[in-house]
PDB file of C-alpha atoms in Angstrom:
ATOM      1  CA  MET X   1     -57.150  40.869   9.785  1.00 53.00           C
ATOM      2  CA  LYS X   2     -58.091  40.192  13.387  1.00 63.00           C
ATOM      3  CA  GLU X   3     -57.322  36.487  13.019  1.00 59.00           C
ATOM      4  CA  THR X   4     -53.972  37.278  11.406  1.00 53.00           C
ATOM      5  CA  LEU X   5     -53.001  39.499  14.318  1.00 54.00           C
ATOM      6  CA  ARG X   6     -54.052  36.802  16.788  1.00 57.00           C
ATOM      7  CA  TYR X   7     -51.921  34.299  14.887  1.00 54.00           C
ATOM      8  CA  LEU X   8     -48.858  36.572  14.834  1.00 50.00           C
ATOM      9  CA  ALA X   9     -49.282  37.251  18.534  1.00 50.00           C
ATOM     10  CA  GLY X  10     -49.413  33.527  19.262  1.00 58.00           C
ATOM     11  CA  ILE X  11     -52.838  33.707  20.896  1.00 62.00           C
ATOM     12  CA  ALA X  12     -54.409  30.282  21.257  1.00 59.00           C
ATOM     13  CA  GLY X  13     -57.370  29.439  19.043  1.00 63.00           C
ATOM     14  CA  PRO X  14     -60.371  27.124  19.636  1.00 67.00           C
ATOM     15  CA  SER X  15     -58.028  24.115  19.750  1.00 61.00           C
ATOM     16  CA  GLY X  16     -56.162  25.573  22.682  1.00 59.00           C
ATOM     17  CA  TYR X  17     -53.002  26.019  20.624  1.00 57.00           C
ATOM     18  CA  GLY X  18     -51.500  29.003  18.839  1.00 58.00           C
ATOM     19  CA  SER X  19     -48.578  29.804  16.577  1.00 57.00           C
ATOM     20  CA  LYS X  20     -46.202  29.681  19.539  1.00 58.00           C
ATOM     21  CA  SER X  21     -47.243  26.155  20.514  1.00 51.00           C
ATOM     22  CA  THR X  22     -44.536  23.532  20.051  1.00 59.00           C
ATOM     23  CA  ALA X  23     -44.891  20.059  18.561  1.00 60.00           C
ATOM     24  CA  GLU X  24     -44.184  18.574  21.963  1.00 57.00           C
ATOM     25  CA  GLN X  25     -47.015  20.569  23.533  1.00 54.00           C
ATOM     26  CA  VAL X  26     -49.473  19.606  20.803  1.00 58.00           C
ATOM     27  CA  THR X  27     -48.670  15.882  21.017  1.00 55.00           C
ATOM     28  CA  GLN X  28     -48.550  15.648  24.806  1.00 61.00           C
ATOM     29  CA  GLY X  29     -51.030  12.924  25.735  1.00 57.00           C
ATOM     30  CA  SER X  30     -52.658  12.967  22.295  1.00 59.00           C
ATOM     31  CA  VAL X  31     -50.494  10.503  20.344  1.00 61.00           C
ATOM     32  CA  ALA X  32     -50.703   6.811  21.163  1.00 63.00           C
ATOM     33  CA  SER X  33     -47.441   4.889  21.192  1.00 65.00           C
ATOM     34  CA  HIS X  34     -46.860   1.764  19.071  1.00 85.00           C
ATOM     35  CA  LEU X  35     -48.140   3.475  15.938  1.00 96.00           C
ATOM     36  CA  THR X  36     -46.308   3.580  12.609  1.00 97.00           C
ATOM     37  CA  ALA X  37     -45.902   6.779  10.622  1.00 97.00           C
ATOM     38  CA  ILE X  38     -44.420   7.566   7.219  1.00 98.00           C
ATOM     39  CA  ILE X  39     -43.123  11.127   6.968  1.00 97.00           C
ATOM     40  CA  THR X  40     -41.797  12.549   3.719  1.00 96.00           C
ATOM     41  CA  GLY X  41     -39.402  15.471   3.803  1.00 92.00           C
ATOM     42  CA  ALA X  42     -38.239  14.438   7.266  1.00 94.00           C
ATOM     43  CA  THR X  43     -34.574  15.282   6.814  1.00 94.00           C
ATOM     44  CA  SER X  44     -35.076  18.971   7.647  1.00 90.00           C
ATOM     45  CA  GLY X  45     -37.517  21.602   8.816  1.00 86.00           C
ATOM     46  CA  ILE X  46     -41.079  20.706   9.743  1.00 86.00           C
ATOM     47  CA  GLY X  47     -40.629  17.077   8.718  1.00 90.00           C
ATOM     48  CA  ALA X  48     -37.558  16.536  10.882  1.00 93.00           C
ATOM     49  CA  GLU X  49     -39.246  18.089  13.917  1.00 92.00           C
ATOM     50  CA  THR X  50     -42.371  15.988  13.313  1.00 93.00           C
ATOM     51  CA  ALA X  51     -40.255  12.830  13.113  1.00 96.00           C
ATOM     52  CA  ARG X  52     -38.357  13.736  16.285  1.00 96.00           C
ATOM     53  CA  VAL X  53     -41.461  14.387  18.362  1.00 95.00           C
ATOM     54  CA  LEU X  54     -43.444  11.393  17.097  1.00 95.00           C
ATOM     55  CA  ALA X  55     -40.475   9.117  17.797  1.00 95.00           C
ATOM     56  CA  LYS X  56     -40.256  10.621  21.270  1.00 94.00           C
ATOM     57  CA  ARG X  57     -43.912   9.665  21.779  1.00 92.00           C
ATOM     58  CA  GLY X  58     -43.155   6.043  20.900  1.00 93.00           C
ATOM     59  CA  VAL X  59     -44.237   6.067  17.263  1.00 95.00           C
ATOM     60  CA  ARG X  60     -42.264   3.945  14.780  1.00 97.00           C
ATOM     61  CA  VAL X  61     -41.062   6.500  12.230  1.00 97.00           C
ATOM     62  CA  VAL X  62     -40.438   5.649   8.580  1.00 98.00           C
ATOM     63  CA  ILE X  63     -38.378   8.223   6.690  1.00 98.00           C
ATOM     64  CA  PRO X  64     -38.224   7.905   2.905  1.00 97.00           C
ATOM     65  CA  ALA X  65     -35.521  10.305   1.715  1.00 96.00           C
ATOM     66  CA  ARG X  66     -33.498  11.190  -1.347  1.00 94.00           C
ATOM     67  CA  ASP X  67     -30.436  12.036   0.769  1.00 95.00           C
ATOM     68  CA  LEU X  68     -29.816   8.927   2.864  1.00 96.00           C
ATOM     69  CA  LYS X  69     -26.754  10.470   4.505  1.00 96.00           C
ATOM     70  CA  ARG X  70     -28.829  13.348   5.814  1.00 96.00           C
ATOM     71  CA  ALA X  71     -31.575  10.925   6.820  1.00 97.00           C
ATOM     72  CA  ALA X  72     -29.018   8.894   8.809  1.00 97.00           C
ATOM     73  CA  GLU X  73     -27.971  12.063  10.630  1.00 97.00           C
ATOM     74  CA  VAL X  74     -31.586  12.801  11.532  1.00 97.00           C
ATOM     75  CA  LYS X  75     -32.039   9.225  12.751  1.00 97.00           C
ATOM     76  CA  GLU X  76     -28.901   9.494  14.877  1.00 97.00           C
ATOM     77  CA  GLY X  77     -30.174  12.717  16.431  1.00 97.00           C
ATOM     78  CA  ILE X  78     -33.575  11.187  17.183  1.00 97.00           C
ATOM     79  CA  GLN X  79     -32.073   8.105  18.808  1.00 97.00           C
ATOM     80  CA  ARG X  80     -29.626  10.187  20.795  1.00 96.00           C
ATOM     81  CA  GLU X  81     -32.599  11.919  22.405  1.00 95.00           C
ATOM     82  CA  SER X  82     -34.856   8.844  22.431  1.00 95.00           C
ATOM     83  CA  PRO X  83     -32.620   5.710  22.590  1.00 95.00           C
ATOM     84  CA  ASN X  84     -35.544   3.325  22.165  1.00 94.00           C
ATOM     85  CA  ALA X  85     -36.926   5.070  19.091  1.00 95.00           C
ATOM     86  CA  GLU X  86     -37.442   2.915  16.015  1.00 96.00           C
ATOM     87  CA  VAL X  87     -36.562   4.809  12.845  1.00 98.00           C
ATOM     88  CA  LEU X  88     -36.525   3.136   9.444  1.00 98.00           C
ATOM     89  CA  LEU X  89     -34.835   4.733   6.445  1.00 98.00           C
ATOM     90  CA  PHE X  90     -35.619   4.184   2.775  1.00 98.00           C
ATOM     91  CA  GLU X  91     -34.447   5.824  -0.402  1.00 97.00           C
ATOM     92  CA  ILE X  92     -36.969   7.730  -2.493  1.00 97.00           C
ATOM     93  CA  ASP X  93     -37.097  10.441  -5.127  1.00 96.00           C
ATOM     94  CA  LEU X  94     -40.615  11.821  -5.062  1.00 96.00           C
ATOM     95  CA  SER X  95     -40.245  13.270  -8.543  1.00 95.00           C
ATOM     96  CA  SER X  96     -39.739   9.742  -9.926  1.00 97.00           C
ATOM     97  CA  LEU X  97     -42.777   7.488 -10.189  1.00 97.00           C
ATOM     98  CA  VAL X  98     -40.527   4.418 -10.379  1.00 98.00           C
ATOM     99  CA  SER X  99     -38.740   5.466  -7.196  1.00 98.00           C
ATOM    100  CA  VAL X 100     -42.022   6.016  -5.363  1.00 98.00           C
ATOM    101  CA  GLN X 101     -43.268   2.594  -6.451  1.00 98.00           C
ATOM    102  CA  ARG X 102     -40.010   1.000  -5.322  1.00 98.00           C
ATOM    103  CA  PHE X 103     -40.271   2.548  -1.872  1.00 98.00           C
ATOM    104  CA  CYS X 104     -43.893   1.478  -1.457  1.00 98.00           C
ATOM    105  CA  HIS X 105     -43.102  -2.109  -2.446  1.00 98.00           C
ATOM    106  CA  GLN X 106     -40.169  -2.175  -0.007  1.00 98.00           C
ATOM    107  CA  PHE X 107     -42.240  -0.809   2.858  1.00 98.00           C
ATOM    108  CA  LEU X 108     -45.270  -3.016   2.229  1.00 98.00           C
ATOM    109  CA  ALA X 109     -43.011  -6.082   1.989  1.00 98.00           C
ATOM    110  CA  LEU X 110     -42.091  -5.588   5.656  1.00 97.00           C
ATOM    111  CA  GLY X 111     -45.663  -6.377   6.685  1.00 97.00           C
ATOM    112  CA  LEU X 112     -45.781  -3.478   9.134  1.00 97.00           C
ATOM    113  CA  PRO X 113     -48.990  -1.668  10.066  1.00 97.00           C
ATOM    114  CA  LEU X 114     -49.453   1.922   8.900  1.00 98.00           C
ATOM    115  CA  ASN X 115     -51.387   4.409  10.996  1.00 97.00           C
ATOM    116  CA  ILE X 116     -50.114   7.800   9.857  1.00 97.00           C
ATOM    117  CA  LEU X 117     -48.970   9.228   6.530  1.00 97.00           C
ATOM    118  CA  ILE X 118     -47.614  12.776   6.500  1.00 96.00           C
ATOM    119  CA  ASN X 119     -46.988  14.095   2.988  1.00 94.00           C
ATOM    120  CA  ASN X 120     -44.705  16.939   3.997  1.00 90.00           C
ATOM    121  CA  ALA X 121     -41.931  17.174   1.385  1.00 87.00           C
ATOM    122  CA  GLY X 122     -42.098  19.967  -1.133  1.00 85.00           C
ATOM    123  CA  VAL X 123     -39.907  21.742  -3.626  1.00 84.00           C
ATOM    124  CA  TYR X 124     -39.995  25.213  -5.143  1.00 79.00           C
ATOM    125  CA  SER X 125     -38.086  25.584  -8.401  1.00 80.00           C
ATOM    126  CA  LYS X 126     -37.376  29.033  -9.830  1.00 84.00           C
ATOM    127  CA  ASN X 127     -36.498  27.602 -13.220  1.00 85.00           C
ATOM    128  CA  LEU X 128     -38.418  25.220 -15.442  1.00 88.00           C
ATOM    129  CA  GLU X 129     -37.150  21.694 -14.851  1.00 88.00           C
ATOM    130  CA  PHE X 130     -38.519  18.278 -15.741  1.00 91.00           C
ATOM    131  CA  SER X 131     -38.506  14.987 -13.892  1.00 92.00           C
ATOM    132  CA  GLU X 132     -37.248  11.754 -15.410  1.00 93.00           C
ATOM    133  CA  ASP X 133     -40.886  11.125 -16.358  1.00 93.00           C
ATOM    134  CA  LYS X 134     -40.851  14.351 -18.428  1.00 90.00           C
ATOM    135  CA  ILE X 135     -43.182  16.129 -16.004  1.00 89.00           C
ATOM    136  CA  GLU X 136     -42.640  19.640 -14.638  1.00 88.00           C
ATOM    137  CA  MET X 137     -40.549  19.138 -11.485  1.00 90.00           C
ATOM    138  CA  THR X 138     -42.622  21.050  -8.929  1.00 88.00           C
ATOM    139  CA  PHE X 139     -45.844  19.303  -9.925  1.00 88.00           C
ATOM    140  CA  ALA X 140     -44.094  15.924 -10.146  1.00 91.00           C
ATOM    141  CA  THR X 141     -42.590  16.229  -6.670  1.00 92.00           C
ATOM    142  CA  ASN X 142     -45.208  18.076  -4.666  1.00 91.00           C
ATOM    143  CA  TYR X 143     -48.286  16.426  -6.112  1.00 89.00           C
ATOM    144  CA  LEU X 144     -47.805  13.380  -8.332  1.00 93.00           C
ATOM    145  CA  GLY X 145     -45.211  11.696  -6.119  1.00 95.00           C
ATOM    146  CA  HIS X 146     -47.348  12.099  -3.019  1.00 95.00           C
ATOM    147  CA  TYR X 147     -50.489  11.124  -4.923  1.00 95.00           C
ATOM    148  CA  LEU X 148     -48.933   7.828  -5.989  1.00 97.00           C
ATOM    149  CA  LEU X 149     -47.453   7.195  -2.548  1.00 98.00           C
ATOM    150  CA  THR X 150     -50.815   7.756  -0.881  1.00 97.00           C
ATOM    151  CA  GLU X 151     -52.686   5.548  -3.320  1.00 96.00           C
ATOM    152  CA  MET X 152     -50.192   2.705  -2.956  1.00 98.00           C
ATOM    153  CA  VAL X 153     -50.261   2.567   0.870  1.00 98.00           C
ATOM    154  CA  LEU X 154     -53.935   3.421   1.314  1.00 97.00           C
ATOM    155  CA  GLU X 155     -55.189  -0.162   1.538  1.00 97.00           C
ATOM    156  CA  LYS X 156     -52.583  -0.927   4.211  1.00 98.00           C
ATOM    157  CA  MET X 157     -53.844   2.064   6.194  1.00 98.00           C
ATOM    158  CA  ILE X 158     -57.463   0.969   5.863  1.00 98.00           C
ATOM    159  CA  GLU X 159     -56.508  -2.574   6.848  1.00 97.00           C
ATOM    160  CA  THR X 160     -54.514  -1.367   9.868  1.00 98.00           C
ATOM    161  CA  ALA X 161     -57.375   0.829  11.083  1.00 97.00           C
ATOM    162  CA  ALA X 162     -59.874  -2.028  10.750  1.00 96.00           C
ATOM    163  CA  GLU X 163     -57.646  -4.459  12.634  1.00 95.00           C
ATOM    164  CA  THR X 164     -56.608  -2.120  15.459  1.00 94.00           C
ATOM    165  CA  GLY X 165     -59.651   0.108  15.819  1.00 94.00           C
ATOM    166  CA  VAL X 166     -57.316   3.119  15.712  1.00 94.00           C
ATOM    167  CA  GLN X 167     -58.302   5.728  13.151  1.00 95.00           C
ATOM    168  CA  GLY X 168     -55.704   6.242  10.435  1.00 97.00           C
ATOM    169  CA  ARG X 169     -54.572   9.748   9.566  1.00 96.00           C
ATOM    170  CA  ILE X 170     -53.284  11.167   6.280  1.00 97.00           C
ATOM    171  CA  ILE X 171     -51.986  14.724   6.418  1.00 93.00           C
ATOM    172  CA  ASN X 172     -50.990  16.721   3.352  1.00 90.00           C
ATOM    173  CA  LEU X 173     -48.909  19.859   3.786  1.00 84.00           C
ATOM    174  CA  SER X 174     -50.227  22.579   1.521  1.00 67.00           C
ATOM    175  CA  SER X 175     -49.928  26.361   1.480  1.00 63.00           C
ATOM    176  CA  VAL X 176     -52.255  29.314   1.674  1.00 56.00           C
ATOM    177  CA  ILE X 177     -50.882  30.454  -1.680  1.00 61.00           C
ATOM    178  CA  HIS X 178     -52.998  27.788  -3.352  1.00 52.00           C
ATOM    179  CA  SER X 179     -55.646  30.532  -3.375  1.00 53.00           C
ATOM    180  CA  TRP X 180     -53.526  32.549  -5.798  1.00 51.00           C
ATOM    181  CA  VAL X 181     -54.348  30.161  -8.625  1.00 60.00           C
ATOM    182  CA  LYS X 182     -56.874  31.505 -11.098  1.00 63.00           C
ATOM    183  CA  ARG X 183     -59.515  29.116 -12.399  1.00 62.00           C
ATOM    184  CA  ASP X 184     -58.490  29.568 -16.041  1.00 64.00           C
ATOM    185  CA  ASP X 185     -54.837  28.869 -15.246  1.00 63.00           C
ATOM    186  CA  PHE X 186     -55.477  25.492 -13.600  1.00 61.00           C
ATOM    187  CA  CYS X 187     -55.145  23.183 -16.605  1.00 62.00           C
ATOM    188  CA  PHE X 188     -53.755  19.672 -16.170  1.00 61.00           C
ATOM    189  CA  THR X 189     -51.854  19.533 -19.453  1.00 63.00           C
ATOM    190  CA  ARG X 190     -50.221  22.910 -18.800  1.00 62.00           C
ATOM    191  CA  LEU X 191     -49.264  21.770 -15.293  1.00 59.00           C
ATOM    192  CA  LEU X 192     -47.383  18.833 -16.755  1.00 59.00           C
ATOM    193  CA  ASN X 193     -45.649  20.828 -19.477  1.00 63.00           C
ATOM    194  CA  PRO X 194     -46.062  24.601 -19.074  1.00 68.00           C
ATOM    195  CA  LYS X 195     -45.277  26.990 -21.940  1.00 73.00           C
ATOM    196  CA  ASN X 196     -44.846  30.043 -19.732  1.00 77.00           C
ATOM    197  CA  TYR X 197     -43.240  29.002 -16.452  1.00 79.00           C
ATOM    198  CA  ASN X 198     -43.456  30.884 -13.171  1.00 74.00           C
ATOM    199  CA  GLY X 199     -42.045  29.188 -10.070  1.00 75.00           C
ATOM    200  CA  THR X 200     -44.532  30.705  -7.644  1.00 76.00           C
ATOM    201  CA  CYS X 201     -47.493  29.819  -9.853  1.00 78.00           C
ATOM    202  CA  ALA X 202     -46.201  26.272 -10.288  1.00 80.00           C
ATOM    203  CA  TYR X 203     -45.841  25.894  -6.527  1.00 80.00           C
ATOM    204  CA  ALA X 204     -49.317  27.290  -5.876  1.00 80.00           C
ATOM    205  CA  GLN X 205     -50.857  24.993  -8.495  1.00 81.00           C
ATOM    206  CA  SER X 206     -49.174  21.927  -6.992  1.00 83.00           C
ATOM    207  CA  LYS X 207     -50.601  22.825  -3.590  1.00 85.00           C
ATOM    208  CA  LEU X 208     -54.080  23.345  -5.009  1.00 84.00           C
ATOM    209  CA  ALA X 209     -53.857  19.926  -6.674  1.00 86.00           C
ATOM    210  CA  THR X 210     -52.928  18.451  -3.291  1.00 88.00           C
ATOM    211  CA  ILE X 211     -56.059  19.940  -1.759  1.00 87.00           C
ATOM    212  CA  MET X 212     -58.287  18.687  -4.571  1.00 85.00           C
ATOM    213  CA  HIS X 213     -56.853  15.177  -4.205  1.00 90.00           C
ATOM    214  CA  ALA X 214     -57.524  15.224  -0.474  1.00 92.00           C
ATOM    215  CA  LYS X 215     -61.118  16.344  -0.952  1.00 90.00           C
ATOM    216  CA  GLU X 216     -61.796  13.549  -3.431  1.00 94.00           C
ATOM    217  CA  MET X 217     -60.032  10.947  -1.311  1.00 94.00           C
ATOM    218  CA  SER X 218     -62.023  12.064   1.726  1.00 94.00           C
ATOM    219  CA  ARG X 219     -65.227  11.487  -0.234  1.00 95.00           C
ATOM    220  CA  GLN X 220     -64.101   8.017  -1.249  1.00 95.00           C
ATOM    221  CA  LEU X 221     -63.035   7.069   2.270  1.00 96.00           C
ATOM    222  CA  LYS X 222     -66.402   8.121   3.664  1.00 95.00           C
ATOM    223  CA  ALA X 223     -68.191   6.118   0.972  1.00 96.00           C
ATOM    224  CA  ARG X 224     -66.233   3.033   2.057  1.00 95.00           C
ATOM    225  CA  ASN X 225     -66.814   3.723   5.767  1.00 96.00           C
ATOM    226  CA  ALA X 226     -63.066   3.457   6.175  1.00 96.00           C
ATOM    227  CA  ARG X 227     -61.594   4.438   9.529  1.00 96.00           C
ATOM    228  CA  VAL X 228     -59.065   6.732   7.833  1.00 97.00           C
ATOM    229  CA  THR X 229     -59.246  10.504   7.523  1.00 96.00           C
ATOM    230  CA  ILE X 230     -57.318  12.853   5.252  1.00 94.00           C
ATOM    231  CA  ASN X 231     -56.720  16.519   5.979  1.00 87.00           C
ATOM    232  CA  VAL X 232     -54.740  19.304   4.340  1.00 84.00           C
ATOM    233  CA  VAL X 233     -52.944  21.887   6.453  1.00 78.00           C
ATOM    234  CA  HIS X 234     -51.244  25.215   5.911  1.00 60.00           C
ATOM    235  CA  PRO X 235     -48.274  25.165   8.317  1.00 66.00           C
ATOM    236  CA  GLY X 236     -48.249  28.924   8.780  1.00 55.00           C
ATOM    237  CA  ILE X 237     -45.137  31.060   8.893  1.00 52.00           C
ATOM    238  CA  VAL X 238     -42.314  28.678   9.743  1.00 48.00           C
ATOM    239  CA  LYS X 239     -38.611  29.396   9.327  1.00 47.00           C
ATOM    240  CA  THR X 240     -37.667  26.343   7.277  1.00 46.00           C
ATOM    241  CA  GLY X 241     -35.986  28.014   4.313  1.00 45.00           C
ATOM    242  CA  ILE X 242     -33.329  25.821   2.736  1.00 32.00           C
ATOM    243  CA  ILE X 243     -31.251  26.684  -0.308  1.00 32.00           C
ATOM    244  CA  ARG X 244     -30.538  23.871  -2.743  1.00 42.00           C
ATOM    245  CA  ALA X 245     -28.347  24.145  -5.831  1.00 32.00           C
ATOM    246  CA  HIS X 246     -30.353  25.509  -8.752  1.00 34.00           C
ATOM    247  CA  LYS X 247     -33.463  25.818  -6.596  1.00 43.00           C
ATOM    248  CA  GLY X 248     -35.049  28.297  -4.251  1.00 39.00           C
ATOM    249  CA  PHE X 249     -37.021  27.830  -1.066  1.00 42.00           C
ATOM    250  CA  ILE X 250     -38.235  24.339  -0.247  1.00 40.00           C
ATOM    251  CA  THR X 251     -40.446  23.233   2.593  1.00 42.00           C
ATOM    252  CA  GLY X 252     -38.381  20.160   3.238  1.00 44.00           C
ATOM    253  CA  LYS X 253     -35.807  18.049   1.472  1.00 42.00           C
ATOM    254  CA  ASN X 254     -37.442  15.092  -0.213  1.00 42.00           C
TER     255      ASN X 254
END
């Protein structure tokens, strides 16, 4: 309770930052320029602000997006503030495994380094929907799409870190509601094709899966002595609510 009150009051924690700290304050002097970052869900909310600030710090920003028109607007806004910013746009639908593979092949074909991967996009669906791969939409988008994306660019990140000496960073956006999932309810086959659907439960399960993936990937990276870390974060209480047709709250357009 005490920590919650400190958070709501914006009191700085051990890191020196609190809930009232801005992205610009956090990145001041802590982000090296000439890095390359992929940010999903960067056409609105947390993702858009992350892209704006990283670009301002000199980072090459790669935005894979489903809505390329909206992505172009974000790019225009970034370059209006930071004329020298390099922002690359690609089309992706995180709920489609084929689309994710296509994006990864397109990005890797450019031969660019990759220092940062921020898996930020997320969707919350009130109604049961399925992806083109016949997988429940929330799980397909929030977890499987990001899982495949991470796996496909991981070797490039490890290679970049080894060549530059700069530690690579993978950051998965999760949610504190992952703790709402009961052990008996977390069943892989039911996640893919649930019989009794609840949007909040589906969202929580997708976020728990994201955490479990990160823990296993962290173990594997350490075993390889790779200069890449992976962390999962709960972004806190952030006003990023967006209403999409036939859907409810989403953390960022994907």
